[in-house]
Each structure stands twice: as structure tokens, then as C-alpha cells.
CSV table of C-alpha atoms in Angstrom, one decimal:
chain,number,residue,atom,x,y,z
A,387,UNK,CA,-26.9,17.2,22.4
A,388,UNK,CA,-30.1,16.0,24.2
A,389,UNK,CA,-29.4,12.5,23.0
A,390,UNK,CA,-25.9,12.6,24.3
A,391,UNK,CA,-27.1,13.7,27.8
A,392,UNK,CA,-29.6,10.9,27.8
A,393,UNK,CA,-26.9,8.4,26.9
A,394,UNK,CA,-25.0,9.5,30.0
A,395,UNK,CA,-27.8,10.1,32.4
A,396,UNK,CA,-30.0,7.0,31.8
A,397,UNK,CA,-27.4,4.4,32.8
A,398,UNK,CA,-26.3,6.5,35.7
A,399,UNK,CA,-29.9,6.8,36.9
A,400,UNK,CA,-30.6,3.1,36.7
A,401,UNK,CA,-27.3,2.4,38.5
A,402,UNK,CA,-28.3,4.7,41.4
A,403,UNK,CA,-31.8,3.2,41.5
A,404,UNK,CA,-30.3,-0.3,41.7
A,405,UNK,CA,-28.1,0.8,44.7
A,406,UNK,CA,-31.2,2.3,46.4
A,407,UNK,CA,-33.1,-0.9,45.9
A,408,UNK,CA,-30.2,-2.9,47.2
A,409,UNK,CA,-29.9,-0.8,50.3
A,410,UNK,CA,-33.7,-1.0,50.9
A,411,UNK,CA,-33.7,-4.8,50.5
A,412,UNK,CA,-30.8,-5.2,53.0
A,413,UNK,CA,-32.5,-3.0,55.6
A,414,UNK,CA,-35.9,-4.6,55.2
A,415,UNK,CA,-34.7,-8.2,55.3
A,416,UNK,CA,-32.2,-7.7,58.1
A,417,UNK,CA,-29.8,-10.0,56.3
A,418,UNK,CA,-26.5,-10.4,58.2
A,419,UNK,CA,-23.9,-7.8,57.0
A,420,UNK,CA,-21.2,-10.5,56.6
A,421,UNK,CA,-23.5,-12.2,54.0
A,422,UNK,CA,-24.7,-9.2,52.0
A,423,UNK,CA,-23.7,-5.7,53.1
A,424,UNK,CA,-25.6,-2.8,51.8
A,425,UNK,CA,-24.0,0.0,49.7
A,426,UNK,CA,-23.8,2.3,52.7
A,427,UNK,CA,-21.9,-0.3,54.7
A,428,UNK,CA,-19.6,-0.8,51.7
A,429,UNK,CA,-18.9,2.9,51.4
A,430,UNK,CA,-18.1,3.0,55.1
A,431,UNK,CA,-15.8,0.1,54.8
A,432,UNK,CA,-14.0,2.0,52.0
A,433,UNK,CA,-13.8,5.2,54.1
A,434,UNK,CA,-12.4,3.2,57.0
A,435,UNK,CA,-9.3,2.3,55.1
A,436,UNK,CA,-9.4,4.4,51.9
A,437,UNK,CA,-5.6,4.9,52.0
A,438,UNK,CA,-4.9,1.2,52.4
A,439,UNK,CA,-7.3,0.2,49.6
A,440,UNK,CA,-6.0,2.9,47.2
A,441,UNK,CA,-2.5,1.8,47.9
A,442,UNK,CA,-3.5,-1.8,47.1
A,443,UNK,CA,-5.2,-0.5,43.9
A,444,UNK,CA,-2.0,1.2,42.9
A,445,UNK,CA,-0.1,-2.0,43.5
A,446,UNK,CA,-2.5,-4.0,41.3
A,447,UNK,CA,-2.4,-1.3,38.6
A,448,UNK,CA,1.4,-1.2,38.5
A,449,UNK,CA,1.4,-5.0,37.8
A,450,UNK,CA,-1.3,-4.4,35.2
A,451,UNK,CA,0.5,-1.7,33.3
A,452,UNK,CA,3.9,-3.4,33.5
A,453,UNK,CA,2.2,-6.5,32.1
A,454,UNK,CA,0.5,-4.6,29.3
A,455,UNK,CA,3.7,-2.8,28.4
A,456,UNK,CA,5.6,-6.1,28.3
A,457,UNK,CA,2.8,-7.7,26.2
A,458,UNK,CA,3.2,-5.0,23.6
A,459,UNK,CA,7.0,-5.0,23.7
A,460,UNK,CA,7.0,-8.8,23.1
A,461,UNK,CA,3.8,-9.2,21.0
A,462,UNK,CA,4.5,-6.5,18.3
A,463,UNK,CA,8.1,-7.6,17.4
A,464,UNK,CA,7.1,-11.2,17.4
A,465,UNK,CA,4.1,-10.5,15.1
A,466,UNK,CA,6.5,-8.5,12.8
A,467,UNK,CA,9.0,-11.4,12.8
A,468,UNK,CA,6.2,-13.7,11.7
A,469,UNK,CA,5.1,-11.4,8.9
A,470,UNK,CA,8.7,-11.0,7.7
A,471,UNK,CA,9.8,-14.6,7.6
A,472,UNK,CA,8.0,-17.9,7.3
A,473,UNK,CA,10.6,-19.8,9.4
A,474,UNK,CA,9.9,-17.3,12.2
A,475,UNK,CA,6.2,-17.9,11.7
A,476,UNK,CA,6.7,-21.7,12.0
A,477,UNK,CA,8.8,-21.2,15.1
A,478,UNK,CA,6.6,-18.7,16.9
A,479,UNK,CA,3.0,-19.6,16.1
A,480,UNK,CA,2.7,-22.9,18.0
A,481,UNK,CA,4.3,-21.5,21.1
A,482,UNK,CA,2.0,-18.5,21.1
A,483,UNK,CA,-1.0,-20.8,20.8
A,484,UNK,CA,0.2,-23.1,23.6
A,485,UNK,CA,0.7,-20.1,25.8
A,486,UNK,CA,-2.8,-19.0,25.0
A,487,UNK,CA,-4.6,-22.2,25.7
A,488,UNK,CA,-2.8,-23.2,28.9
A,489,UNK,CA,-4.6,-21.7,31.9
A,490,UNK,CA,-2.3,-19.2,33.6
A,491,UNK,CA,-3.4,-20.5,37.0
A,492,UNK,CA,-1.7,-23.7,36.1
A,493,UNK,CA,1.6,-22.1,35.0
A,494,UNK,CA,1.7,-19.6,37.9
A,495,UNK,CA,3.3,-21.9,40.5
A,496,UNK,CA,6.1,-22.7,38.1
A,497,UNK,CA,6.6,-19.0,37.4
A,498,UNK,CA,6.8,-18.3,41.1
A,499,UNK,CA,9.4,-21.0,41.6
A,500,UNK,CA,11.5,-19.7,38.8
A,501,UNK,CA,11.2,-16.0,39.6
A,502,UNK,CA,12.1,-15.1,43.1
A,503,UNK,CA,10.8,-11.5,43.1
A,504,UNK,CA,7.1,-11.5,43.7
A,505,UNK,CA,6.4,-8.4,41.7
A,506,UNK,CA,8.3,-9.7,38.7
A,507,UNK,CA,6.5,-13.1,39.0
A,508,UNK,CA,3.1,-11.4,39.0
A,509,UNK,CA,4.0,-9.3,36.0
A,510,UNK,CA,5.1,-12.4,34.1
A,511,UNK,CA,1.8,-14.1,35.0
A,512,UNK,CA,-0.3,-11.2,33.9
A,513,UNK,CA,1.8,-10.8,30.7
A,514,UNK,CA,1.0,-14.4,29.8
A,515,UNK,CA,-2.7,-13.5,30.0
A,516,UNK,CA,-2.4,-10.1,28.2
A,517,UNK,CA,0.0,-11.2,25.5
A,518,UNK,CA,-2.2,-13.0,23.1
A,519,UNK,CA,-4.8,-10.5,21.9
A,520,UNK,CA,-2.2,-7.8,21.1
A,521,UNK,CA,0.1,-10.3,19.4
A,522,UNK,CA,-2.6,-12.1,17.4
A,523,UNK,CA,-4.4,-8.9,16.4
A,524,UNK,CA,-1.1,-7.3,15.2
A,525,UNK,CA,-0.3,-10.4,13.3
A,526,UNK,CA,-3.7,-10.4,11.7
A,527,UNK,CA,-3.4,-6.8,10.8
A,528,UNK,CA,0.1,-7.3,9.3
A,529,UNK,CA,-1.3,-10.1,7.2
A,530,UNK,CA,-4.4,-8.1,6.1
A,531,UNK,CA,-2.4,-5.4,4.3
A,532,UNK,CA,-4.1,-4.6,1.0
A,533,UNK,CA,-2.5,-6.8,-1.7
A,534,UNK,CA,-2.5,-3.9,-4.2
A,535,UNK,CA,-0.3,-1.8,-1.9
A,536,UNK,CA,2.0,-4.7,-1.4
A,537,UNK,CA,2.2,-5.0,-5.2
A,538,UNK,CA,3.0,-1.3,-5.4
A,539,UNK,CA,5.8,-1.7,-2.9
A,540,UNK,CA,7.2,-4.6,-4.9
A,541,UNK,CA,7.0,-2.7,-8.2
A,542,UNK,CA,9.0,0.1,-6.6
A,543,UNK,CA,11.7,-2.2,-5.3
A,544,UNK,CA,10.9,-1.8,-1.6
A,545,UNK,CA,13.0,-3.8,0.8
A,546,UNK,CA,11.5,-6.2,3.3
A,547,UNK,CA,12.2,-3.6,6.1
A,548,UNK,CA,10.5,-0.8,4.2
A,549,UNK,CA,7.5,-3.0,3.6
A,550,UNK,CA,7.1,-3.8,7.3
A,551,UNK,CA,7.7,-0.2,8.6
A,552,UNK,CA,6.2,1.9,5.9
A,553,UNK,CA,3.3,-0.4,5.0
A,554,UNK,CA,2.4,-3.4,7.1
A,555,UNK,CA,2.8,-1.8,10.6
A,556,UNK,CA,0.8,1.4,9.8
A,557,UNK,CA,-1.8,-0.8,8.1
A,558,UNK,CA,-2.1,-3.0,11.1
A,559,UNK,CA,-2.6,-0.1,13.6
A,560,UNK,CA,-6.4,-0.4,13.9
A,561,UNK,CA,-6.0,-4.1,14.5
A,562,UNK,CA,-3.2,-3.5,17.1
A,563,UNK,CA,-5.4,-0.9,18.9
A,564,UNK,CA,-8.3,-3.3,19.1
A,565,UNK,CA,-6.0,-5.9,20.5
A,566,UNK,CA,-4.6,-3.5,23.0
A,567,UNK,CA,-8.0,-2.8,24.4
A,568,UNK,CA,-8.7,-6.4,24.9
A,569,UNK,CA,-5.2,-7.0,26.4
A,570,UNK,CA,-5.7,-4.0,28.7
A,571,UNK,CA,-8.7,-5.7,30.3
A,572,UNK,CA,-6.9,-9.1,30.4
A,573,UNK,CA,-3.8,-7.6,32.0
A,574,UNK,CA,-6.0,-6.6,35.0
A,575,UNK,CA,-7.5,-10.1,35.1
A,576,UNK,CA,-4.0,-11.5,34.9
A,577,UNK,CA,-2.8,-9.2,37.7
A,578,UNK,CA,-5.7,-10.3,40.0
A,579,UNK,CA,-5.1,-14.0,39.2
A,580,UNK,CA,-1.4,-13.6,39.8
A,581,UNK,CA,-2.0,-12.0,43.2
A,582,UNK,CA,-4.4,-14.8,44.2
A,583,UNK,CA,-1.9,-17.4,43.2
A,584,UNK,CA,1.2,-15.8,44.7
A,585,UNK,CA,-0.7,-14.7,47.8
A,586,UNK,CA,1.8,-11.9,48.2
A,587,UNK,CA,1.0,-10.1,51.5
A,588,UNK,CA,2.7,-7.2,53.2
A,589,UNK,CA,2.5,-3.5,52.4
A,590,UNK,CA,3.0,-3.9,48.6
A,591,UNK,CA,0.1,-6.3,48.2
A,592,UNK,CA,-2.7,-5.6,45.7
A,593,UNK,CA,-6.4,-5.5,45.7
A,594,UNK,CA,-6.9,-9.2,45.0
A,595,UNK,CA,-4.9,-10.0,48.1
A,596,UNK,CA,-7.0,-7.6,50.1
A,597,UNK,CA,-10.1,-9.4,48.9
A,598,UNK,CA,-8.7,-12.7,50.0
A,599,UNK,CA,-7.7,-11.3,53.4
A,600,UNK,CA,-11.0,-9.6,54.0
A,601,UNK,CA,-12.7,-12.9,53.0
A,602,UNK,CA,-10.8,-14.8,55.7
A,603,UNK,CA,-11.9,-12.2,58.2
A,604,UNK,CA,-15.5,-12.2,57.1
A,605,UNK,CA,-15.2,-8.4,56.3
A,606,UNK,CA,-17.6,-8.8,53.4
A,607,UNK,CA,-18.2,-5.0,53.1
A,608,UNK,CA,-14.4,-4.5,52.6
A,609,UNK,CA,-14.4,-7.3,50.0
A,610,UNK,CA,-17.1,-5.4,48.1
A,611,UNK,CA,-15.2,-2.2,48.4
A,612,UNK,CA,-12.1,-3.7,46.9
A,613,UNK,CA,-14.2,-5.4,44.2
A,614,UNK,CA,-15.8,-2.1,43.3
A,615,UNK,CA,-12.4,-0.5,43.0
A,616,UNK,CA,-11.3,-3.3,40.7
A,617,UNK,CA,-14.3,-2.8,38.4
A,618,UNK,CA,-13.7,0.9,38.4
A,619,UNK,CA,-10.1,0.3,37.4
A,620,UNK,CA,-11.2,-2.1,34.6
A,621,UNK,CA,-13.7,0.5,33.3
A,622,UNK,CA,-11.1,3.2,33.5
A,623,UNK,CA,-8.5,1.2,31.6
A,624,UNK,CA,-11.0,0.3,28.9
A,625,UNK,CA,-12.1,4.0,28.6
A,626,UNK,CA,-8.6,5.3,28.4
A,627,UNK,CA,-7.6,2.8,25.7
A,628,UNK,CA,-10.8,3.4,23.8
A,629,UNK,CA,-10.1,7.2,23.9
A,630,UNK,CA,-6.5,6.7,22.8
A,631,UNK,CA,-7.4,4.5,19.9
A,632,UNK,CA,-10.1,7.0,18.8
A,633,UNK,CA,-7.6,9.8,18.9
A,634,UNK,CA,-5.0,7.9,16.9
A,635,UNK,CA,-7.4,6.5,14.4
A,636,UNK,CA,-9.1,9.8,13.8
A,637,UNK,CA,-5.8,11.2,12.8
A,638,UNK,CA,-4.5,8.4,10.7
A,639,UNK,CA,-7.3,6.3,9.2
B,566,UNK,CA,9.6,-1.4,-26.1
B,567,UNK,CA,7.6,-4.5,-25.1
B,568,UNK,CA,6.8,-7.6,-27.0
B,569,UNK,CA,4.6,-10.5,-26.0
B,570,UNK,CA,4.8,-13.8,-28.0
B,571,UNK,CA,2.3,-16.5,-27.4
B,572,UNK,CA,1.8,-15.6,-23.8
B,573,UNK,CA,-0.4,-17.9,-21.9
B,574,UNK,CA,-1.6,-17.9,-18.2
B,575,UNK,CA,-3.1,-21.0,-16.7
B,576,UNK,CA,-4.0,-20.8,-13.0
B,577,UNK,CA,-3.4,-23.6,-10.5
B,578,UNK,CA,-7.0,-24.8,-10.8
B,579,UNK,CA,-6.5,-25.4,-14.6
B,580,UNK,CA,-8.5,-22.3,-15.7
B,581,UNK,CA,-6.9,-20.7,-18.7
B,582,UNK,CA,-7.1,-16.9,-18.2
B,583,UNK,CA,-5.0,-15.9,-21.3
B,584,UNK,CA,-4.2,-17.8,-24.4
B,585,UNK,CA,-1.8,-17.0,-27.2
B,586,UNK,CA,-1.3,-13.3,-26.7
B,587,UNK,CA,1.1,-11.9,-29.2
B,588,UNK,CA,1.5,-8.2,-29.2
B,589,UNK,CA,4.1,-5.4,-29.6
B,590,UNK,CA,3.9,-2.2,-27.7
B,591,UNK,CA,5.8,0.7,-29.1
B,592,UNK,CA,7.1,3.8,-27.2
B,593,UNK,CA,4.4,6.5,-27.1
B,594,UNK,CA,1.5,4.1,-27.6
B,595,UNK,CA,-1.6,4.4,-25.6
B,596,UNK,CA,-2.7,0.9,-26.0
B,597,UNK,CA,-6.2,0.0,-24.8
B,598,UNK,CA,-7.1,-3.5,-23.8
B,599,UNK,CA,-10.9,-3.8,-24.2
B,600,UNK,CA,-12.9,-6.8,-23.1
B,601,UNK,CA,-15.6,-8.1,-20.8
B,602,UNK,CA,-15.0,-8.7,-17.1
B,603,UNK,CA,-13.0,-11.9,-16.6
B,604,UNK,CA,-11.3,-12.0,-19.9
B,605,UNK,CA,-7.8,-11.8,-18.3
B,606,UNK,CA,-7.1,-8.1,-19.0
B,607,UNK,CA,-5.9,-7.5,-15.5
B,608,UNK,CA,-3.9,-10.7,-15.5
B,609,UNK,CA,-2.1,-9.5,-18.6
B,610,UNK,CA,-1.2,-6.3,-16.9
B,611,UNK,CA,0.2,-8.2,-13.9
B,612,UNK,CA,2.3,-10.3,-16.2
B,613,UNK,CA,3.7,-7.3,-17.9
B,614,UNK,CA,4.4,-5.7,-14.5
B,615,UNK,CA,6.3,-8.8,-13.5
B,616,UNK,CA,3.9,-9.3,-10.5
B,617,UNK,CA,3.0,-12.7,-12.0
B,618,UNK,CA,4.7,-15.2,-14.3
B,619,UNK,CA,3.2,-16.5,-17.6
B,620,UNK,CA,2.8,-20.2,-17.9
B,621,UNK,CA,3.7,-20.1,-21.5
B,622,UNK,CA,5.2,-17.8,-24.1
B,623,UNK,CA,7.7,-15.0,-23.8
B,624,UNK,CA,7.6,-11.4,-22.6
B,625,UNK,CA,10.5,-9.5,-24.0
B,626,UNK,CA,11.9,-6.0,-23.5
B,627,UNK,CA,13.9,-5.1,-26.6
B,628,UNK,CA,15.1,-1.9,-25.0
B,629,UNK,CA,16.1,-3.5,-21.8
B,630,UNK,CA,13.9,-4.7,-18.9
B,631,UNK,CA,12.5,-1.9,-16.7
B,632,UNK,CA,14.1,-1.4,-13.3
B,633,UNK,CA,12.3,-0.9,-10.1
B,634,UNK,CA,10.0,2.2,-10.3
B,635,UNK,CA,10.1,2.3,-14.1
B,636,UNK,CA,6.7,0.8,-14.3
B,637,UNK,CA,3.8,2.9,-13.0
B,638,UNK,CA,0.7,1.0,-11.9
B,639,UNK,CA,-2.8,2.4,-11.3
B,640,UNK,CA,-5.4,0.0,-9.8
B,641,UNK,CA,-9.1,0.1,-10.1
B,642,UNK,CA,-9.4,1.4,-6.6
B,643,UNK,CA,-7.1,4.4,-5.7
B,644,UNK,CA,-5.5,2.1,-3.1
B,645,UNK,CA,-3.9,5.0,-1.1
B,646,UNK,CA,-2.4,4.6,2.3
B,647,UNK,CA,-5.2,6.0,4.5
B,648,UNK,CA,-2.8,7.1,7.2
B,649,UNK,CA,-0.7,9.2,4.9
B,650,UNK,CA,-1.5,12.6,3.3
B,651,UNK,CA,-2.0,13.0,-0.4
B,652,UNK,CA,1.5,14.3,-0.8
B,653,UNK,CA,3.0,11.5,1.2
B,654,UNK,CA,1.1,9.0,-0.9
B,655,UNK,CA,2.4,10.5,-4.1
B,656,UNK,CA,5.9,10.7,-2.7
B,657,UNK,CA,6.0,7.0,-1.9
B,658,UNK,CA,7.8,5.6,-5.0
B,659,UNK,CA,10.6,8.2,-4.7
B,660,UNK,CA,10.8,7.8,-0.9
B,661,UNK,CA,11.2,4.0,-1.3
B,662,UNK,CA,14.3,4.8,-3.3
B,663,UNK,CA,15.7,7.2,-0.7
B,664,UNK,CA,15.2,10.2,-3.0
B,665,UNK,CA,15.5,13.3,-0.8
B,666,UNK,CA,13.4,15.4,-3.3
B,667,UNK,CA,10.4,13.1,-2.9
B,668,UNK,CA,8.2,15.5,-1.0
B,669,UNK,CA,9.0,18.5,-3.3
B,670,UNK,CA,8.4,16.4,-6.4
B,671,UNK,CA,5.1,15.1,-4.9
B,672,UNK,CA,3.9,18.7,-4.4
B,673,UNK,CA,4.7,19.4,-8.1
B,674,UNK,CA,3.0,16.3,-9.3
B,675,UNK,CA,-0.1,17.1,-7.3
B,676,UNK,CA,-0.1,20.5,-9.0
B,677,UNK,CA,-0.1,18.8,-12.4
B,678,UNK,CA,-3.2,16.7,-11.5
B,679,UNK,CA,-4.9,19.8,-10.2
B,680,UNK,CA,-4.7,19.0,-6.5
B,681,UNK,CA,-2.1,21.6,-5.3
B,682,UNK,CA,-4.4,22.7,-2.5
B,683,UNK,CA,-5.0,19.2,-1.2
B,684,UNK,CA,-1.4,18.1,-0.5
B,685,UNK,CA,-2.0,17.8,3.2
B,686,UNK,CA,-5.5,16.1,2.9
B,687,UNK,CA,-6.0,12.6,4.0
B,688,UNK,CA,-7.5,10.2,1.5
B,689,UNK,CA,-10.8,9.8,3.4
B,690,UNK,CA,-11.5,13.5,3.0
B,691,UNK,CA,-11.1,13.4,-0.8
B,692,UNK,CA,-13.7,12.5,-3.3
B,693,UNK,CA,-13.4,9.3,-5.5
B,694,UNK,CA,-12.2,11.3,-8.4
B,695,UNK,CA,-9.6,13.2,-6.4
B,696,UNK,CA,-8.3,10.0,-4.9
B,697,UNK,CA,-7.9,8.6,-8.4
B,698,UNK,CA,-5.9,11.8,-9.3
B,699,UNK,CA,-3.6,11.2,-6.3
B,700,UNK,CA,-3.2,7.6,-7.5
B,701,UNK,CA,-2.3,8.7,-11.0
B,702,UNK,CA,0.2,11.3,-9.6
B,703,UNK,CA,1.8,8.5,-7.5
B,704,UNK,CA,2.2,6.3,-10.6
B,705,UNK,CA,3.7,9.2,-12.6
B,706,UNK,CA,6.1,10.7,-10.1
B,707,UNK,CA,8.9,8.3,-10.8
B,708,UNK,CA,8.6,9.2,-14.6
B,709,UNK,CA,7.9,5.5,-15.5
B,710,UNK,CA,8.7,4.2,-19.0
B,711,UNK,CA,5.5,2.3,-19.0
B,712,UNK,CA,2.2,3.2,-17.2
B,713,UNK,CA,-0.2,0.3,-16.6
B,714,UNK,CA,-3.8,1.2,-15.7
B,715,UNK,CA,-6.3,-1.4,-14.6
B,716,UNK,CA,-9.9,0.0,-15.2
B,717,UNK,CA,-8.9,3.1,-13.2
B,718,UNK,CA,-12.1,5.1,-13.9
B,719,UNK,CA,-14.6,2.3,-13.7
B,720,UNK,CA,-16.0,3.3,-10.3
B,721,UNK,CA,-16.3,7.0,-11.1
B,722,UNK,CA,-19.4,8.9,-12.4
B,723,UNK,CA,-19.6,9.9,-16.0
B,724,UNK,CA,-18.8,13.6,-15.4
B,725,UNK,CA,-15.7,12.8,-13.3
B,726,UNK,CA,-14.6,10.1,-15.8
B,727,UNK,CA,-14.7,12.5,-18.7
B,728,UNK,CA,-12.5,15.0,-16.9
B,729,UNK,CA,-10.0,12.4,-15.8
B,730,UNK,CA,-9.8,10.9,-19.3
B,731,UNK,CA,-9.0,14.3,-20.7
B,732,UNK,CA,-6.4,15.0,-18.0
B,733,UNK,CA,-4.9,11.6,-18.6
B,734,UNK,CA,-4.5,12.2,-22.3
B,735,UNK,CA,-2.9,15.5,-21.6
B,736,UNK,CA,-0.5,14.1,-19.0
B,737,UNK,CA,0.7,11.1,-21.0
B,738,UNK,CA,1.3,13.3,-24.0
B,739,UNK,CA,3.1,15.8,-22.0
B,740,UNK,CA,5.3,13.3,-20.2
B,741,UNK,CA,5.7,11.1,-23.3
B,742,UNK,CA,4.6,8.1,-21.3
B,743,UNK,CA,3.8,4.8,-22.9
B,744,UNK,CA,0.5,3.5,-21.5
B,745,UNK,CA,-1.4,0.2,-21.4
B,746,UNK,CA,-5.0,1.0,-20.3
B,747,UNK,CA,-7.4,-1.8,-19.4
B,748,UNK,CA,-11.2,-1.1,-19.7
B,749,UNK,CA,-14.5,-2.8,-20.3
B,750,UNK,CA,-16.0,0.5,-21.6
B,751,UNK,CA,-16.3,0.7,-25.4
B,752,UNK,CA,-16.6,4.5,-25.2
B,753,UNK,CA,-13.6,4.9,-23.0
B,754,UNK,CA,-11.6,2.7,-25.4
B,755,UNK,CA,-12.7,4.6,-28.4
B,756,UNK,CA,-11.8,8.0,-26.9
B,757,UNK,CA,-8.4,7.1,-25.3
B,758,UNK,CA,-6.8,4.6,-27.5
B,759,UNK,CA,-4.1,5.2,-30.0
B,760,UNK,CA,-4.5,1.4,-30.5
B,761,UNK,CA,-7.4,-0.6,-29.2
B,762,UNK,CA,-7.2,-4.4,-28.7
B,763,UNK,CA,-10.5,-6.2,-28.4
B,764,UNK,CA,-10.3,-9.4,-26.4
B,765,UNK,CA,-12.6,-12.4,-26.2
B,766,UNK,CA,-14.1,-13.7,-23.0
B,767,UNK,CA,-12.3,-16.5,-21.1
B,768,UNK,CA,-9.8,-17.6,-22.2
B,769,UNK,CA,-8.8,-14.1,-23.2
B,770,UNK,CA,-7.5,-14.0,-26.7
B,771,UNK,CA,-6.9,-11.1,-29.1
B,772,UNK,CA,-10.0,-10.8,-31.3
B,773,UNK,CA,-9.2,-7.7,-33.3
B,774,UNK,CA,-7.0,-4.6,-33.3
B,775,UNK,CA,-8.1,-1.1,-34.2
B,776,UNK,CA,-5.6,1.7,-34.9
B,777,UNK,CA,-5.7,5.1,-36.3
B,778,UNK,CA,-5.2,8.7,-35.4
B,779,UNK,CA,-6.1,9.5,-31.7
B,780,UNK,CA,-9.5,11.1,-31.2
B,781,UNK,CA,-9.2,14.8,-30.3
B,782,UNK,CA,-12.8,15.5,-29.2
B,783,UNK,CA,-15.8,13.5,-28.1
B,784,UNK,CA,-18.0,15.4,-30.6
B,785,UNK,CA,-15.7,14.6,-33.5
B,786,UNK,CA,-17.0,12.2,-36.1
B,787,UNK,CA,-13.9,10.0,-35.8
B,788,UNK,CA,-15.0,9.2,-32.2
B,789,UNK,CA,-18.5,8.2,-33.2
B,790,UNK,CA,-17.0,6.1,-36.1
B,791,UNK,CA,-14.8,4.3,-33.7
B,792,UNK,CA,-17.6,3.6,-31.3
B,793,UNK,CA,-19.6,2.2,-34.2
B,794,UNK,CA,-16.7,0.0,-35.4
B,795,UNK,CA,-16.2,-1.4,-31.9
B,796,UNK,CA,-19.9,-2.0,-31.5
B,797,UNK,CA,-19.9,-4.0,-34.8
B,798,UNK,CA,-16.9,-6.0,-33.8
B,799,UNK,CA,-18.4,-6.8,-30.4
B,800,UNK,CA,-21.6,-7.9,-32.0
B,801,UNK,CA,-19.7,-10.2,-34.4
B,802,UNK,CA,-17.9,-11.7,-31.4
B,803,UNK,CA,-21.2,-12.3,-29.7
B,804,UNK,CA,-22.7,-13.9,-32.8
B,805,UNK,CA,-19.7,-16.2,-33.2
B,806,UNK,CA,-19.9,-17.4,-29.6
């Protein structure tokens, strides 16, 4: 119990100490607030327009979750198709790799031309980034099914469908969940990149756009506030997915 | 029920795992294949199960080839599905055939291997011996004509192994199940086998066959005599090599 408290308190303490040091350095050196604002100034910038920034966070998160969902809905069936059929494997694998190695920033303008709706375009961009880990991990898990269990299924005359649904998919669950965690972080990265590239303004714009906007106006404190929100969102996504996979794996593996 | 004539298995690299295996297995046999690691015993089981094809010779089924589920297979590891309960693991062969009684049968089978209270347990909460019992129950649930066991007790401690050997003898006699049992333990072979086939190291050939009335008790003289005979045969094999 004591150990657990230390594990929580020690990083928190060092974080607070770093913030104090930062504030002290800013006050002592009189550095211009548009170059380096102190934590207090950042907090005030957040308080100034908390509603606006939180709305922007919500916009970014909705792109993130839509992209993550889409990555799962595309990645898992494609991985299954690859495991079930070598023709499907030959057809899918090269495209997945091409998609993975091509920088999304370079594809984004094309996506924006093709898809008129800015939200849909951003979701597609973020999906391109988030797709690969969940897809490749699931494929690896499906392929790593214990050969003895596969033999057992064969001996009992299992169909290809039974093999996928009763054996390969459950066996790949830990791999899928590990991939999902990585994809969750990447979906957020993808959403931010998509916002940068599409530059979608207006009420529905996300945090990344707010960062760009604040940058143009030299509102550095607001930039930091938006950035801190993004980091917090990333941490939260990671924590939630880690918790979900712990719960599922504790039950099933 | 099963006959092998001149069966040979040569792997892609050219290694000969098995050479000239000629053997007939009769219904009710508990045939033990005894040999050192790497003598192709497991390969022979895979050939019999149809999981692999021989590169030479014939495998025949005079009474008709077994259908899906008519061969039970127990691996060296319990190889259970970690996400499923003991009962779900045991039910698997029936479930794959769409048998609605699968779960009820699984509970009965778990009772027979002494695990009635552990039906809902997950494999990771069971001991090695219990996991192997689940694995045996799974192999027997479809009432196979032929049970193939690939060094199933090799990873267990001596105490657990003795109990499982006794239980296996009891179960196979009760169910009238023909069994091919692979082991590298001379003592296990001597205790379990109604027939014991001693194999040579790679390439695996049949060196000698021992038959006789099954041993009833580990303290019986017949058991000691068998161990002695097998030890002599093994020494002769080593001298010849």
C-alpha cells in the first residue's frame, strides 16, 4: 500500500516542483510572455476561454474516436480475411504497408479534395494513421495461434469459420488490445495532423486549429493551454484503453 | 483397427524421421511407443492422426478410416484455450459438431476425471496436473475410437504422474478406448503398456516389441521384471550404436 502511494505521489510531486521552478524562472528572468509564458499565465489563458477550449477539445476527441472506431472496424475484418485466405493476404498486405509508410500529411490534401465534408475528411486522415497498429497486431495475433490448438480443431473437423471465430480471434485478443492502445494514441496524433492540414475553422474547429490560431495572434499562453489539454487527452485515452484491456485480459487470459 | 506398413517420413531438409515402421494396432490395445527424444515418436502420432502425410509406406484402417472427432489427441502441454473455462474447453470437440449436449457432457466428463468442482475454473487457475486432466477429458468426450497421447505426463511431478497414470488406465479400460501412448520414460512404458514398442534414435525404427499381461500394481513383480527387460533392451541398443 505504501509503495502504491509512493508510485502516485512521487511523479506528482516532481511535476509540481517543475511547474514551480518554471514559474520562478519566468518571473526572475522577465522573459516576454509571448515567448515563454509561466504556468500561472497559461492557467489564466485557459480560464479566459475555458468553454471555447473545451469545445475544441470535444471536436478533436470526436474525430479521434471516430477514427479509432473506423480503424477497428476496418482493421479487424481485414486481418481476419488475411488469416482465412492467402489470396486475400496477397491482395491486402501490400496496400496496408503502402498506407502505413506514406506520410499522412502528404495524402491529406488529396483526401480533402475527394471528401467535401471537413469532419469526414479529418476522420479519414486520422484513420489512415490509426489503422496500422490495430490491423497488424490483430493479423499477428491471428497468425500466432498455438499450432496444437489448430491441429485439435482440424482433428475435430472444424470449419474455417469456426476456426476464426472460436479459436483465432479469441487467441489474438491480447495482440488486438495492445494494438488498440497504440492506435488510440495515434488516432489523436492523426486528428491533430488532419486539423492542421485542413485548417478547418469556425465553431466546430478542434484544439489543433486553436493552437495555430493562437500562434498567429502570438497568444502563446493560449497555445500552451491547448497543448496541455491535448497531452491530458492523450494520457486519458491511453489510461482508459490500458484499463479496458486489463479488465478484459484478467477475465479471459 | 490400424495397420502401418513400411511407413517412412522424410522431412523437406532430407532428414529421415521414421523408417520402415510396420505395425498393427488392435482394438483395446494400449500401445506404448518408447524411445529417446527425437526418434520420431511424435511424428508417428501425427501421421496416424492424419495431421501429416507419410513420404513412404501405407497407413491402413481395416475397419474404416476414422471420421472427424473419432481420434482423440492429447499433447505434451495441456494446450487449453486460456480464455475458456474448463468445461468449455472439454466441450469443444462436441461443440464444433454442433452437439447441443456439449456442455452437459463436458460436466459429466469433468466428473470422471475428478474435476467436477472446477468446471467453471479458467486454465490459469488450475495446477499442471489438473490442466492435463482437462486435456484428457477433452480428448475423451467425443468417445474416440483411438486415443493418441504424446508424452502427456512428461512435464508433471512424480506424484501427480502416478495418479494420472492410474486414472488413465482406469478410464481407457472403462471406455474401451484403444490408445497409442508416446513416452521416453521406461517406467511409464512398463506400467501402462499392454504392448511396448522400443524405438531406435533417428531415424526411428522399431527395435523390439514387448507384450504380456498388463501390470496391475507398481509393487508387483511383473512390473519390476518389465523394467528390467526394457533396461536390458535399451543397453543392447546403446552397445550396438
